[in-house]
Short mmCIF file of C-alpha atoms in Angstrom, two decimals:
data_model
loop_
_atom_site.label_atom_id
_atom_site.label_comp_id
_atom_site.label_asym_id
_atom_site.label_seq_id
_atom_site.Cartn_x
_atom_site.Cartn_y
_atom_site.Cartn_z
CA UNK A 1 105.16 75.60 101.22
CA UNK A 2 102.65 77.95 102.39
CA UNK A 3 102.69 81.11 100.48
CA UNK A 4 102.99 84.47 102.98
CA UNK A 5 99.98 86.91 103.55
CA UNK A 6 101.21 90.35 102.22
CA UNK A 7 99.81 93.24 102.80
CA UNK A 8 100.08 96.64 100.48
CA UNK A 9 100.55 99.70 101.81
CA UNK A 10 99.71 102.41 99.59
CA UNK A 11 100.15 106.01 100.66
CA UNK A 12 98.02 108.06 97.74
CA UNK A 13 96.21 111.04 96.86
CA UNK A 14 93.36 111.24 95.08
CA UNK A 15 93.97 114.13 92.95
CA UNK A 16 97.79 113.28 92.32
CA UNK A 17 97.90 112.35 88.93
CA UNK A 18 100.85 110.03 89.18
CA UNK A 19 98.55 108.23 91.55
CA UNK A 20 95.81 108.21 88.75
CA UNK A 21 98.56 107.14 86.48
CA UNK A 22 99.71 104.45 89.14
CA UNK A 23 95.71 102.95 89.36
CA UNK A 24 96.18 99.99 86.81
CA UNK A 25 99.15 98.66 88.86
CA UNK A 26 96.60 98.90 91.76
CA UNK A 27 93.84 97.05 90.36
CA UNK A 28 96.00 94.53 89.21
CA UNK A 29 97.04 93.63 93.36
CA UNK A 30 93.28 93.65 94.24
CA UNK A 31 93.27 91.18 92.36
CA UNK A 32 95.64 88.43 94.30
CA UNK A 33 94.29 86.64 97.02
CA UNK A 34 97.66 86.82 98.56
CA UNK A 35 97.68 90.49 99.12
CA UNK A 36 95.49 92.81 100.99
CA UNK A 37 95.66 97.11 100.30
CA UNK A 38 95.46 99.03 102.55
CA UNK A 39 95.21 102.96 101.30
CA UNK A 40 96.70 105.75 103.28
CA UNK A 41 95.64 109.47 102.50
CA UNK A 42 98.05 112.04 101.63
CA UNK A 43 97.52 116.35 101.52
CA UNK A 44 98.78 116.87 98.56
CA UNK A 45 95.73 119.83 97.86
CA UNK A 46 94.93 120.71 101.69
CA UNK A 47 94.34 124.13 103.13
CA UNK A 48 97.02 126.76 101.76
CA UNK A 49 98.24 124.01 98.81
CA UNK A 50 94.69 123.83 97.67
CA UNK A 51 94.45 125.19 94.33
CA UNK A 52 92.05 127.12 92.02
CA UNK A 53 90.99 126.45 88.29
CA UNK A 54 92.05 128.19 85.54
CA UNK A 55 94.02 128.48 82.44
CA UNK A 56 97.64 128.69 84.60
CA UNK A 57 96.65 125.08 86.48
CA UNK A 58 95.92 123.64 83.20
CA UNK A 59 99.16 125.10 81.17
CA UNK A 60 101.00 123.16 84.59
CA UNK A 61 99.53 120.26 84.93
CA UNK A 62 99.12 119.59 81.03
CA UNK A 63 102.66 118.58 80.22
CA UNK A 64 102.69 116.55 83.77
CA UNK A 65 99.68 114.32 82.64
CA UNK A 66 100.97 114.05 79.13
CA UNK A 67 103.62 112.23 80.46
CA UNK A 68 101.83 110.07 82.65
CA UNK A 69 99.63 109.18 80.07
CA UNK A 70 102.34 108.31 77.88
CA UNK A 71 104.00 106.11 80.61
CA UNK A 72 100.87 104.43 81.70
CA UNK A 73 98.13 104.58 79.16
CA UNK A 74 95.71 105.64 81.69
CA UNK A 75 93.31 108.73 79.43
CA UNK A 76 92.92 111.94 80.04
CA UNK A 77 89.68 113.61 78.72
CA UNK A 78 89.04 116.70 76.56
CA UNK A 79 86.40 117.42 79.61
CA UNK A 80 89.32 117.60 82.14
CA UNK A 81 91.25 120.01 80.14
CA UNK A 82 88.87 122.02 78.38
CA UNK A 83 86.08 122.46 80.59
CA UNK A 84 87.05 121.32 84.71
CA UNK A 85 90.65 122.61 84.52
CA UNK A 86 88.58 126.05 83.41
CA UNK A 87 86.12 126.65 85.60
CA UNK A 88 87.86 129.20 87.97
CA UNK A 89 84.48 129.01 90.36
CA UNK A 90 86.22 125.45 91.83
CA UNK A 91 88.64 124.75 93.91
CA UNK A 92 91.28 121.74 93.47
CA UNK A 93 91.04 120.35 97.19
CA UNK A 94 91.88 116.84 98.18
CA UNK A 95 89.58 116.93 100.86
CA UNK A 96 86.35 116.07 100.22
CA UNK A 97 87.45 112.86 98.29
CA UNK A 98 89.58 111.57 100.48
CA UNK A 99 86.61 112.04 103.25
CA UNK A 100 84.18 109.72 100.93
CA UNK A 101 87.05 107.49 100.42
CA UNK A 102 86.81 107.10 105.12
CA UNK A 103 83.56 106.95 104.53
CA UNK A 104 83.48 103.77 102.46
CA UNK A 105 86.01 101.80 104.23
CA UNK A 106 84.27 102.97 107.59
CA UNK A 107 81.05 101.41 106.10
CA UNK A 108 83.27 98.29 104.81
CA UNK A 109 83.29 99.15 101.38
CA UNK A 110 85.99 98.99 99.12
CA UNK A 111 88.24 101.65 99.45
CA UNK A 112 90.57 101.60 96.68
CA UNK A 113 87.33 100.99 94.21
CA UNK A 114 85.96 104.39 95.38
CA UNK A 115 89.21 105.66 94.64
CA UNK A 116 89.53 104.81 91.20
CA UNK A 117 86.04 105.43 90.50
CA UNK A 118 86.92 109.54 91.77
CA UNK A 119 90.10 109.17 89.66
CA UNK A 120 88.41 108.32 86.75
CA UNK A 121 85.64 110.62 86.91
CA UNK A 122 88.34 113.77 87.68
CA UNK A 123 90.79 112.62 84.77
CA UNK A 124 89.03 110.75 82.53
CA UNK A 125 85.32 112.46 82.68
CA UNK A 126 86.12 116.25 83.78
CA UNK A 127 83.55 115.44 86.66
CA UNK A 128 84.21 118.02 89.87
CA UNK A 129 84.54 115.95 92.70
CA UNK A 130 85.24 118.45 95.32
CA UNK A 131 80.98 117.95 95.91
CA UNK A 132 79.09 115.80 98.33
CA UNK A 133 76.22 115.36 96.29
CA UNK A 134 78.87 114.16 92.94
CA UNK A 135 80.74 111.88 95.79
CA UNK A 136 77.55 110.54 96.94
CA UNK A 137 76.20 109.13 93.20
CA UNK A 138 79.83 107.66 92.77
CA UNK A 139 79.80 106.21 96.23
CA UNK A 140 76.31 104.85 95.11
CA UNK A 141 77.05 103.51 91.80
CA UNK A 142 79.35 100.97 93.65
CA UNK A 143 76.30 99.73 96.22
CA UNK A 144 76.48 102.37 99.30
CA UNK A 145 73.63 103.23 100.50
CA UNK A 146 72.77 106.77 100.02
CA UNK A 147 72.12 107.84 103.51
CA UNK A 148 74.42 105.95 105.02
CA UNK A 149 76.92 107.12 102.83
CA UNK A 150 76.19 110.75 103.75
CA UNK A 151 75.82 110.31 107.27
CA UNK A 152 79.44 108.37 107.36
CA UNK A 153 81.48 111.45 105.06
CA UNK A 154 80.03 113.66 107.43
CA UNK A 155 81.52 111.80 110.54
CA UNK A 156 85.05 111.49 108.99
CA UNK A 157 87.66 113.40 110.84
CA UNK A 158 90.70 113.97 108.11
CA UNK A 159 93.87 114.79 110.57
CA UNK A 160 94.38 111.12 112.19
CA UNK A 161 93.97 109.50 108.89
CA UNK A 162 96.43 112.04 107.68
CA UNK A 163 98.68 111.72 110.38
CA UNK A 164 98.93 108.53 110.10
CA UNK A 165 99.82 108.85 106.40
CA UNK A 166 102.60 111.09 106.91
CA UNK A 167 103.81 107.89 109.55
CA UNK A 168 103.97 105.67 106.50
CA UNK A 169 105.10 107.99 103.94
CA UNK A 170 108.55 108.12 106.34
CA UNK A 171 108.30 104.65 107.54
CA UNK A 172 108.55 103.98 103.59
CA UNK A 173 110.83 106.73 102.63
CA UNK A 174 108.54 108.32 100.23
CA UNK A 175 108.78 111.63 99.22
CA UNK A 176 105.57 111.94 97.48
CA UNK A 177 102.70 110.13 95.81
CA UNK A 178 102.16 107.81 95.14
CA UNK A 179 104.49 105.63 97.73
CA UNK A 180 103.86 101.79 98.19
CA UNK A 181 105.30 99.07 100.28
CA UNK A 182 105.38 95.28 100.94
CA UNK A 183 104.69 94.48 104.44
CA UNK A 184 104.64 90.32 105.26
CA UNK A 185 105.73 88.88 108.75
CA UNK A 186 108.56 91.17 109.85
CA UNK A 187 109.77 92.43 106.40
CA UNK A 188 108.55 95.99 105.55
CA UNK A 189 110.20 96.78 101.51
CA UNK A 190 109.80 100.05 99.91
CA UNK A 191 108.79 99.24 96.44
CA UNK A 192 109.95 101.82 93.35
CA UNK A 193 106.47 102.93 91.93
CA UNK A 194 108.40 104.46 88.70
CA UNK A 195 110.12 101.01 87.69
CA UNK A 196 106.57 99.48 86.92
CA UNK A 197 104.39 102.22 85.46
CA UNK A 198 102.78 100.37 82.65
CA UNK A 199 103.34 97.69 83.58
CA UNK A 200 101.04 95.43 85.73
CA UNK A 201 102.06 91.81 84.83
CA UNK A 202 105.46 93.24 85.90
CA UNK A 203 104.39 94.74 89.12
CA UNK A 204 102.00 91.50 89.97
CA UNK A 205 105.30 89.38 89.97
CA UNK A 206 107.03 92.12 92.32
CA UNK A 207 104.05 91.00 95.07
CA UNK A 208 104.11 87.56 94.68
CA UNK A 209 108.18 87.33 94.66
CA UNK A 210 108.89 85.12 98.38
#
């Protein structure tokens, strides 16, 4: 018997740090031939929610990513803390990442790579990636062209990609990111991030289950 084509919808934002904290379980699908991703963009640090450095973002979000970190073993650097979460002359805006992120897939990169590699430059290297010019030597580290790279970000229009996150996000019955589900045939099932934080081998049997 044939085994089904599934495809993973995950609805994400790149500066959510249960999404950072979710990233293992991610790699871990990209790597069934079974199972395509397909990333959907959330706001979670748009317009009036974006947010600015300082000591009173980093006494809130510390506690936050201790826990994640505890649940997930993903790190969190002394950089991120001590020296990003500082800097009060940044801004923490979802933005610009999630633009590069277009920009890949619309030159047929690999999204969720691009992803991770932002993720692990915010949390793990203390690396501001609200820049084009930072964005542009991660894009390039995984193969994109420079120019090409720049010339796609700055063609990316944010509010139908958002949009049609927001579609998912209550297709799936999220309240939040990150949200995933298991689309195959006619079968669309929400899938409980929480119960698999951790825990990959767990999560890679929840995909391949008929």
């Amino acid at each position: 018997m044939s085994i089904p084509h599934k495809t993973l919808h995950y609805v994400y934002d790149p500066l959510c740090g249960w999404c950072y904290g979710s990233a293992p379980l991610l790699a871990a699908a990209a790597t069934l031939a079974t199972v395509s991703i397909r990333l959907h963009p959330g706001g979670l640090w748009l317009g009036e929610r974006r947010q600015r450095m300082g000591p009173a973002l980093r006494d809130y979000v510390k506690p936050h990513d201790a826990r994640i970190q505890a649940m997930t073993g993903q790190p969190f650097g002394e950089a991120y803390f001590n020296r990003l979460l500082l800097n009060e002359a940044l801004m923490l805006d979802s933005a610009p990442p999630i633009r590069a992120i277009l920009a890949a897939g619309a030159l047929g990169a690999d999204e969720l790579a691009l992803l991770q590699r932002i993720q692990s430059a915010h949390y793990r290297d203390g690396v501001w990636v609200g820049d084009l010019a930072t964005l542009t030597r991660l894009a390039t580290e995984l193969g994109l062209e420079e120019g090409a790279f720049r010339h796609a970000y700055e063609q990316q229009a944010l509010e139908p990609a958002l949009r049609e996150s927001q579609t998912w996000l209550r297709r799936l019955g999220g309240q939040g990111y990150p949200t995933l589900g298991l689309a195959w045939g006619d079968e669309l099932q929400p899938i409980a991030v929480g119960a698999y934080l951790g825990d990959p081998a767990a999560f890679l049997a929840r995909l391949q289950q008929d």
